mmCIF file of N, CA and C in Angstrom:
data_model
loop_
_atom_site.group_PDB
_atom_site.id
_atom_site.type_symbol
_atom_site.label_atom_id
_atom_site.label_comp_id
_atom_site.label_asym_id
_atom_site.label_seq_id
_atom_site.Cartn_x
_atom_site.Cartn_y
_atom_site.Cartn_z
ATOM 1 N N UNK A 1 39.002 2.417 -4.595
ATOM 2 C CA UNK A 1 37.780 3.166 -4.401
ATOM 3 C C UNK A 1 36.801 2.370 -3.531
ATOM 4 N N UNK A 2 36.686 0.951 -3.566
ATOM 5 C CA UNK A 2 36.024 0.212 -2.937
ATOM 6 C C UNK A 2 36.177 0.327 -1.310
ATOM 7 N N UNK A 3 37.614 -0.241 -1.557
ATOM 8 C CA UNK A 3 37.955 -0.066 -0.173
ATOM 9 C C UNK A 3 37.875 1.232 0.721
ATOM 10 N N UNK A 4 37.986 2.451 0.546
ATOM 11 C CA UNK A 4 37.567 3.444 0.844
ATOM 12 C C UNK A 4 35.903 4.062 0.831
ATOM 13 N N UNK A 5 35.030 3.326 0.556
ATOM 14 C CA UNK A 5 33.528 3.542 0.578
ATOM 15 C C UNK A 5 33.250 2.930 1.542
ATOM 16 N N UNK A 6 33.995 1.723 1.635
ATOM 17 C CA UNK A 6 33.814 0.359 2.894
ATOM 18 C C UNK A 6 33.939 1.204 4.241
ATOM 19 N N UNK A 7 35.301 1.606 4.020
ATOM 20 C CA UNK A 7 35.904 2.205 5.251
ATOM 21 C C UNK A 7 35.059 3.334 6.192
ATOM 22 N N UNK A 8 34.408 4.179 5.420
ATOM 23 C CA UNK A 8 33.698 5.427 5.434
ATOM 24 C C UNK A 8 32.645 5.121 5.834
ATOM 25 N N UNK A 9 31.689 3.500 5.720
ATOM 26 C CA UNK A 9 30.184 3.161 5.729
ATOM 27 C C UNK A 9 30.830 3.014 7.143
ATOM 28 N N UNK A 10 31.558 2.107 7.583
ATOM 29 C CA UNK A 10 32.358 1.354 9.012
ATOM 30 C C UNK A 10 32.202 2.700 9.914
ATOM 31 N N UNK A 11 33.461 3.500 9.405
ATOM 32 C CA UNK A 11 33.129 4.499 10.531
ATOM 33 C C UNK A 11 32.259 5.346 10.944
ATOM 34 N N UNK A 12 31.294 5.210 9.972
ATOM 35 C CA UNK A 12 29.725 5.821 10.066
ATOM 36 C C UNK A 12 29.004 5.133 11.284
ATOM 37 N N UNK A 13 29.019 4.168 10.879
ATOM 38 C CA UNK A 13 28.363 2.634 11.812
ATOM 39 C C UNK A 13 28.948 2.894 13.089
ATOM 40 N N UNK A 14 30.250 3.512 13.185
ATOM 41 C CA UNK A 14 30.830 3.470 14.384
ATOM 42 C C UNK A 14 30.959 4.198 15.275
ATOM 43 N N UNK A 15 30.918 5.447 14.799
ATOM 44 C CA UNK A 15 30.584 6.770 15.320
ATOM 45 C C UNK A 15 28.891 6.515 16.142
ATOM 46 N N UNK A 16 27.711 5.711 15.027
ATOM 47 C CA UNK A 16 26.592 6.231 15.135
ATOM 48 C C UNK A 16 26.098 5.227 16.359
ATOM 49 N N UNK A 17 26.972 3.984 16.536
ATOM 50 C CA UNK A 17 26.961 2.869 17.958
ATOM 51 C C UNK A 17 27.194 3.909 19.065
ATOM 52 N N UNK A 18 28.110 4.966 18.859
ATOM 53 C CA UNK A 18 28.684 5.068 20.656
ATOM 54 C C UNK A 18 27.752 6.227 20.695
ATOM 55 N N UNK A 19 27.070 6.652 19.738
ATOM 56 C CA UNK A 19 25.312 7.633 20.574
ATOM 57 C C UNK A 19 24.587 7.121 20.586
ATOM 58 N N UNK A 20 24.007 5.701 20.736
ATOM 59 C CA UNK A 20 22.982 4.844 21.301
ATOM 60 C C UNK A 20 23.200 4.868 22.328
ATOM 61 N N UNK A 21 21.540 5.276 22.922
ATOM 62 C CA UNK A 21 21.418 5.040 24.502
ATOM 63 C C UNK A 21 21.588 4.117 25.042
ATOM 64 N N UNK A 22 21.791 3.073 25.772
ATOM 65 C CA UNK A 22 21.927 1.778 26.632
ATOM 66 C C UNK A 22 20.850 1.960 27.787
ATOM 67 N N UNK A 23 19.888 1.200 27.904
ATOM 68 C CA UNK A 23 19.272 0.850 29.111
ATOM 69 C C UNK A 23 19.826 0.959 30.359
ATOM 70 N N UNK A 24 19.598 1.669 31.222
ATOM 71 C CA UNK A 24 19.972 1.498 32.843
ATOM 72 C C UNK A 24 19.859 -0.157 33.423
ATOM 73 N N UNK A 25 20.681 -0.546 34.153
ATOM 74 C CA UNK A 25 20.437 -1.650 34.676
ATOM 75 C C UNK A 25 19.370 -1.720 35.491
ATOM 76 N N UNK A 26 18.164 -2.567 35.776
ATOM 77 C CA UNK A 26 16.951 -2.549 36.759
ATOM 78 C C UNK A 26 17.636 -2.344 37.856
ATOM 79 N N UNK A 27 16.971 -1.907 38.921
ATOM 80 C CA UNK A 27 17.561 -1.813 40.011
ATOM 81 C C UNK A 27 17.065 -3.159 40.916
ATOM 82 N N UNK A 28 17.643 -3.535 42.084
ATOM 83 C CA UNK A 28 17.963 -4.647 42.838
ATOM 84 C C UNK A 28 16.514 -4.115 43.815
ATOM 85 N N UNK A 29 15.354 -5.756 43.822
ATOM 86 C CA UNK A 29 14.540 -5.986 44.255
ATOM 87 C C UNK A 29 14.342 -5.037 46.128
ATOM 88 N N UNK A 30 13.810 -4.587 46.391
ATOM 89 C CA UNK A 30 13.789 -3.808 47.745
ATOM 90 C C UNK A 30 13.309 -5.287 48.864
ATOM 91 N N UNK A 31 14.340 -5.180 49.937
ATOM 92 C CA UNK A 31 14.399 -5.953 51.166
ATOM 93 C C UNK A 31 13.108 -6.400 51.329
ATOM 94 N N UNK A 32 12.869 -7.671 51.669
ATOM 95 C CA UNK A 32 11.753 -8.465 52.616
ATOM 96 C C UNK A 32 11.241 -7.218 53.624
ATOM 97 N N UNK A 33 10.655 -7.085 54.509
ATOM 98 C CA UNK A 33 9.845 -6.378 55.270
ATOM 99 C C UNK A 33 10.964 -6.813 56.816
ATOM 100 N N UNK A 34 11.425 -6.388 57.152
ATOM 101 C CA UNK A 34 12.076 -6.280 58.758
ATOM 102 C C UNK A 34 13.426 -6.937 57.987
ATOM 103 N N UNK A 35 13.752 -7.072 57.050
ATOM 104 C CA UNK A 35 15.265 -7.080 57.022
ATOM 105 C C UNK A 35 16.481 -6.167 56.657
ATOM 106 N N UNK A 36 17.758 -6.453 57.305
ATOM 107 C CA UNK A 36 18.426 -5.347 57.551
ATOM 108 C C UNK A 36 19.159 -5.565 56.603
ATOM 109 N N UNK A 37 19.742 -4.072 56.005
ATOM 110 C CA UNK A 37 20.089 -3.744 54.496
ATOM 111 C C UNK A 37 21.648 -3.919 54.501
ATOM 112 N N UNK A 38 21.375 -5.143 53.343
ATOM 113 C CA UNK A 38 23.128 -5.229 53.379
ATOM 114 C C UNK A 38 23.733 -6.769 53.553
ATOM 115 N N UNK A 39 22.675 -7.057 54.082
ATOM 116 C CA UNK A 39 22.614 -8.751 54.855
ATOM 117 C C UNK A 39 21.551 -9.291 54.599
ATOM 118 N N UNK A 40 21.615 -10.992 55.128
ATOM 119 C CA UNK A 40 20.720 -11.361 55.162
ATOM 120 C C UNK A 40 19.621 -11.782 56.041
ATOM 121 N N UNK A 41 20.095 -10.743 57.308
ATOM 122 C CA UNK A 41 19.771 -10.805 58.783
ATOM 123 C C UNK A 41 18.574 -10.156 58.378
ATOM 124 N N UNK A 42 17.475 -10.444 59.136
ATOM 125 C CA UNK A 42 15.981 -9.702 59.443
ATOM 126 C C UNK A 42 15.918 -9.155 60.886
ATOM 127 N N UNK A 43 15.535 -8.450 60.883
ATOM 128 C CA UNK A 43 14.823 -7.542 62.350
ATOM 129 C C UNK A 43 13.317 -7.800 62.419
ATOM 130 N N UNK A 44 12.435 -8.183 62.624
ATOM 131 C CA UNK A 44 11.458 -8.593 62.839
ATOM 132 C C UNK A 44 10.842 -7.556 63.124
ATOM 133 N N UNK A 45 10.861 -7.441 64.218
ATOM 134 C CA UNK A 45 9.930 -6.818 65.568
ATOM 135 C C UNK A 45 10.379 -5.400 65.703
ATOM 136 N N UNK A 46 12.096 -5.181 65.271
ATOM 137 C CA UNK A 46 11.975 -3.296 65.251
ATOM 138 C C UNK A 46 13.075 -3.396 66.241
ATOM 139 N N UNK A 47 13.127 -4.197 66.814
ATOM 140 C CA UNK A 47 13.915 -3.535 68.474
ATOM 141 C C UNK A 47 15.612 -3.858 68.398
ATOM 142 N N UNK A 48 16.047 -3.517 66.775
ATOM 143 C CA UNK A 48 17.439 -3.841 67.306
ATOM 144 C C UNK A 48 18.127 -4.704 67.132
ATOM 145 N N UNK A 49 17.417 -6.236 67.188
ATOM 146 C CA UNK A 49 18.525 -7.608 67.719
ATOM 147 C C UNK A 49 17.944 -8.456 66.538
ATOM 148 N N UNK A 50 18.949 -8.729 65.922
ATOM 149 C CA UNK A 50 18.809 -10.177 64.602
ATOM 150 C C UNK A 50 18.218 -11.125 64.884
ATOM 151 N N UNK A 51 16.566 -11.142 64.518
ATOM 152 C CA UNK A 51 16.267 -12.327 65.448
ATOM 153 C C UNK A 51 15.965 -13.637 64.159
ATOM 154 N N UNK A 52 16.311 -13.109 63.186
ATOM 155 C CA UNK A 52 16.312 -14.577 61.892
ATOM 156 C C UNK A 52 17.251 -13.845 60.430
ATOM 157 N N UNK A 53 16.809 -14.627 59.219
ATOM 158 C CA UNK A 53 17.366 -14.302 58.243
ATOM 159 C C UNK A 53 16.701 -14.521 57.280
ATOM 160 N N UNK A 54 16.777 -14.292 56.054
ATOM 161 C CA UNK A 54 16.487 -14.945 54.948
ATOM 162 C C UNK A 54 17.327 -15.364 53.580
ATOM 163 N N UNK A 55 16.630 -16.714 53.001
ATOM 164 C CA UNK A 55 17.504 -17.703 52.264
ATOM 165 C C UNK A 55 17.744 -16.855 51.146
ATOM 166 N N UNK A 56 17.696 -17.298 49.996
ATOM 167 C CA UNK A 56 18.270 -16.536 48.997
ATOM 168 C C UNK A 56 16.908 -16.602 48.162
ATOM 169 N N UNK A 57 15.942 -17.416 48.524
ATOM 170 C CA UNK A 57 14.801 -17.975 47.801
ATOM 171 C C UNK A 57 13.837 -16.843 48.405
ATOM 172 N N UNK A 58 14.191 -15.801 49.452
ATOM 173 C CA UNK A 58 13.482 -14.939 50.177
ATOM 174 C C UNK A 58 12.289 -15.546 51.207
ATOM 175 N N UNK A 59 12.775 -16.831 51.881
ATOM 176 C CA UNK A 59 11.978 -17.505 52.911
ATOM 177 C C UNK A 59 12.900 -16.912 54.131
ATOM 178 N N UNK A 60 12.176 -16.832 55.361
ATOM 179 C CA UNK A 60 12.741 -16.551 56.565
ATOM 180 C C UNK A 60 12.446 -17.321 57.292
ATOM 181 N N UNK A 61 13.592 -17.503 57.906
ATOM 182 C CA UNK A 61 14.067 -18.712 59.138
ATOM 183 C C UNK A 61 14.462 -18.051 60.519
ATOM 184 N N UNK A 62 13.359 -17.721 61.528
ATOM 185 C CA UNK A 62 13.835 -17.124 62.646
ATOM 186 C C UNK A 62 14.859 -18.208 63.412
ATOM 187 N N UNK A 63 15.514 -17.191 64.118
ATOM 188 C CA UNK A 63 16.873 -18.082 65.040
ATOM 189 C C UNK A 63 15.932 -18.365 66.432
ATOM 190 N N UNK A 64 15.365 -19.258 66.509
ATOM 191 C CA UNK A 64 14.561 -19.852 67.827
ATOM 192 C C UNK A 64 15.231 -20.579 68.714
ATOM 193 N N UNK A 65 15.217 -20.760 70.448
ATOM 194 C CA UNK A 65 15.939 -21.320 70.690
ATOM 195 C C UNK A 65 15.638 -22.604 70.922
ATOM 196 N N UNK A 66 16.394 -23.914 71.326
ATOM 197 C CA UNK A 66 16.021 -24.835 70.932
ATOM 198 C C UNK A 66 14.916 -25.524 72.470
ATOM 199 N N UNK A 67 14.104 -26.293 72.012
ATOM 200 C CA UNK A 67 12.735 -26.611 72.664
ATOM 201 C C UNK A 67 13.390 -27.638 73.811
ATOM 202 N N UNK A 68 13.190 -27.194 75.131
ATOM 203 C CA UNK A 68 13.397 -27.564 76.571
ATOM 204 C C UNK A 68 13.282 -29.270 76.395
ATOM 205 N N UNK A 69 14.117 -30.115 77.410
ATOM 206 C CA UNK A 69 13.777 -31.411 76.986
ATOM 207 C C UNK A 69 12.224 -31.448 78.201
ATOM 208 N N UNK A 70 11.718 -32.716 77.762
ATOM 209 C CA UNK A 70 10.667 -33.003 78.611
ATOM 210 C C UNK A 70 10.705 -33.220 79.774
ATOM 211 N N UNK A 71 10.019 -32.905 80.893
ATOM 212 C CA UNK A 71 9.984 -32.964 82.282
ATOM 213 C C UNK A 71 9.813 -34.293 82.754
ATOM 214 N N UNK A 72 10.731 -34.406 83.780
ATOM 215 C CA UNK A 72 10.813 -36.207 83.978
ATOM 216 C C UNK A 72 9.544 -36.571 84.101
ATOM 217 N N UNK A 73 9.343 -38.246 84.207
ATOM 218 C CA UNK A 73 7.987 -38.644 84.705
ATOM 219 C C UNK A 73 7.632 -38.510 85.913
ATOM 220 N N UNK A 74 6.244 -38.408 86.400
ATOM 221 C CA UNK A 74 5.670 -38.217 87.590
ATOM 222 C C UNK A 74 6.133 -39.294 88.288
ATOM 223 N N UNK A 75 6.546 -38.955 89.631
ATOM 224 C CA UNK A 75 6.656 -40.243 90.466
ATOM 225 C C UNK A 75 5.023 -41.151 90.845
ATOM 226 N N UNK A 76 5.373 -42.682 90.998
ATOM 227 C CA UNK A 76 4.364 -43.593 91.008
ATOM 228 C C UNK A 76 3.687 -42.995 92.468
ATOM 229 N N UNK A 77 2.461 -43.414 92.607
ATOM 230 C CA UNK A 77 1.748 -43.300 94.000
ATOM 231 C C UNK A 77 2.293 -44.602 94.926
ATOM 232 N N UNK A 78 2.608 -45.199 94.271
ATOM 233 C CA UNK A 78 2.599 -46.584 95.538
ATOM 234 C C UNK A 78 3.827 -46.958 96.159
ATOM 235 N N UNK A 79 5.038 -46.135 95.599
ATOM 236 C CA UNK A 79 6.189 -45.777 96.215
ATOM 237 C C UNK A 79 6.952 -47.164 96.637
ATOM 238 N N UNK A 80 8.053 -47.264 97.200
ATOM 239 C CA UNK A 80 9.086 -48.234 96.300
ATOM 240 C C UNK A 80 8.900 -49.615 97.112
ATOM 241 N N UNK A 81 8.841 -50.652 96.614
ATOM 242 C CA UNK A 81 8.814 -51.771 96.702
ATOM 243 C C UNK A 81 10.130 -52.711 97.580
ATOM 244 N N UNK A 82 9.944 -53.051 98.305
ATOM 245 C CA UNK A 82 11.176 -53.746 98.774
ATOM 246 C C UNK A 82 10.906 -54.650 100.311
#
């Protein structure tokens, strides 16, 4: 008799788990502002062309190109010695 009251409370319990609602999962934070969906490429400016990205920390790192070397030195006025 025991064992059969047991059994009966169980499948009560068990039945009454699988009609609890469950929470929806939150949905996934909406893109940085100019980045393209899917990646971690940004569009900046609108026009098309990947011009940076962002980290996972949501900082952006534009792809710049790299800075010209310096222009030789001026030649001396007093011109060459010899």
């Amino acid at each position: 008799m025991r064992y059969r009251s047991v059994m009966l409370a169980a499948c009560g319990m068990l039945m009454l788990g699988a009609c609890a609602k469950k929470a929806p999962p939150a949905p996934p934070p909406p893109p940085p502002p100019g980045a393209v969906a899917g990646s971690h490429a940004a569009d900046r400016d609108g026009d098309g062309i990947v011009d940076g990205y962002y980290t996972s920390d949501g900082i952006y790192h534009p792809y710049a190109p790299p800075t010209p070397p310096p222009p030789p030195p001026a030649p001396t006025r007093r011109g060459e010695r010899g």
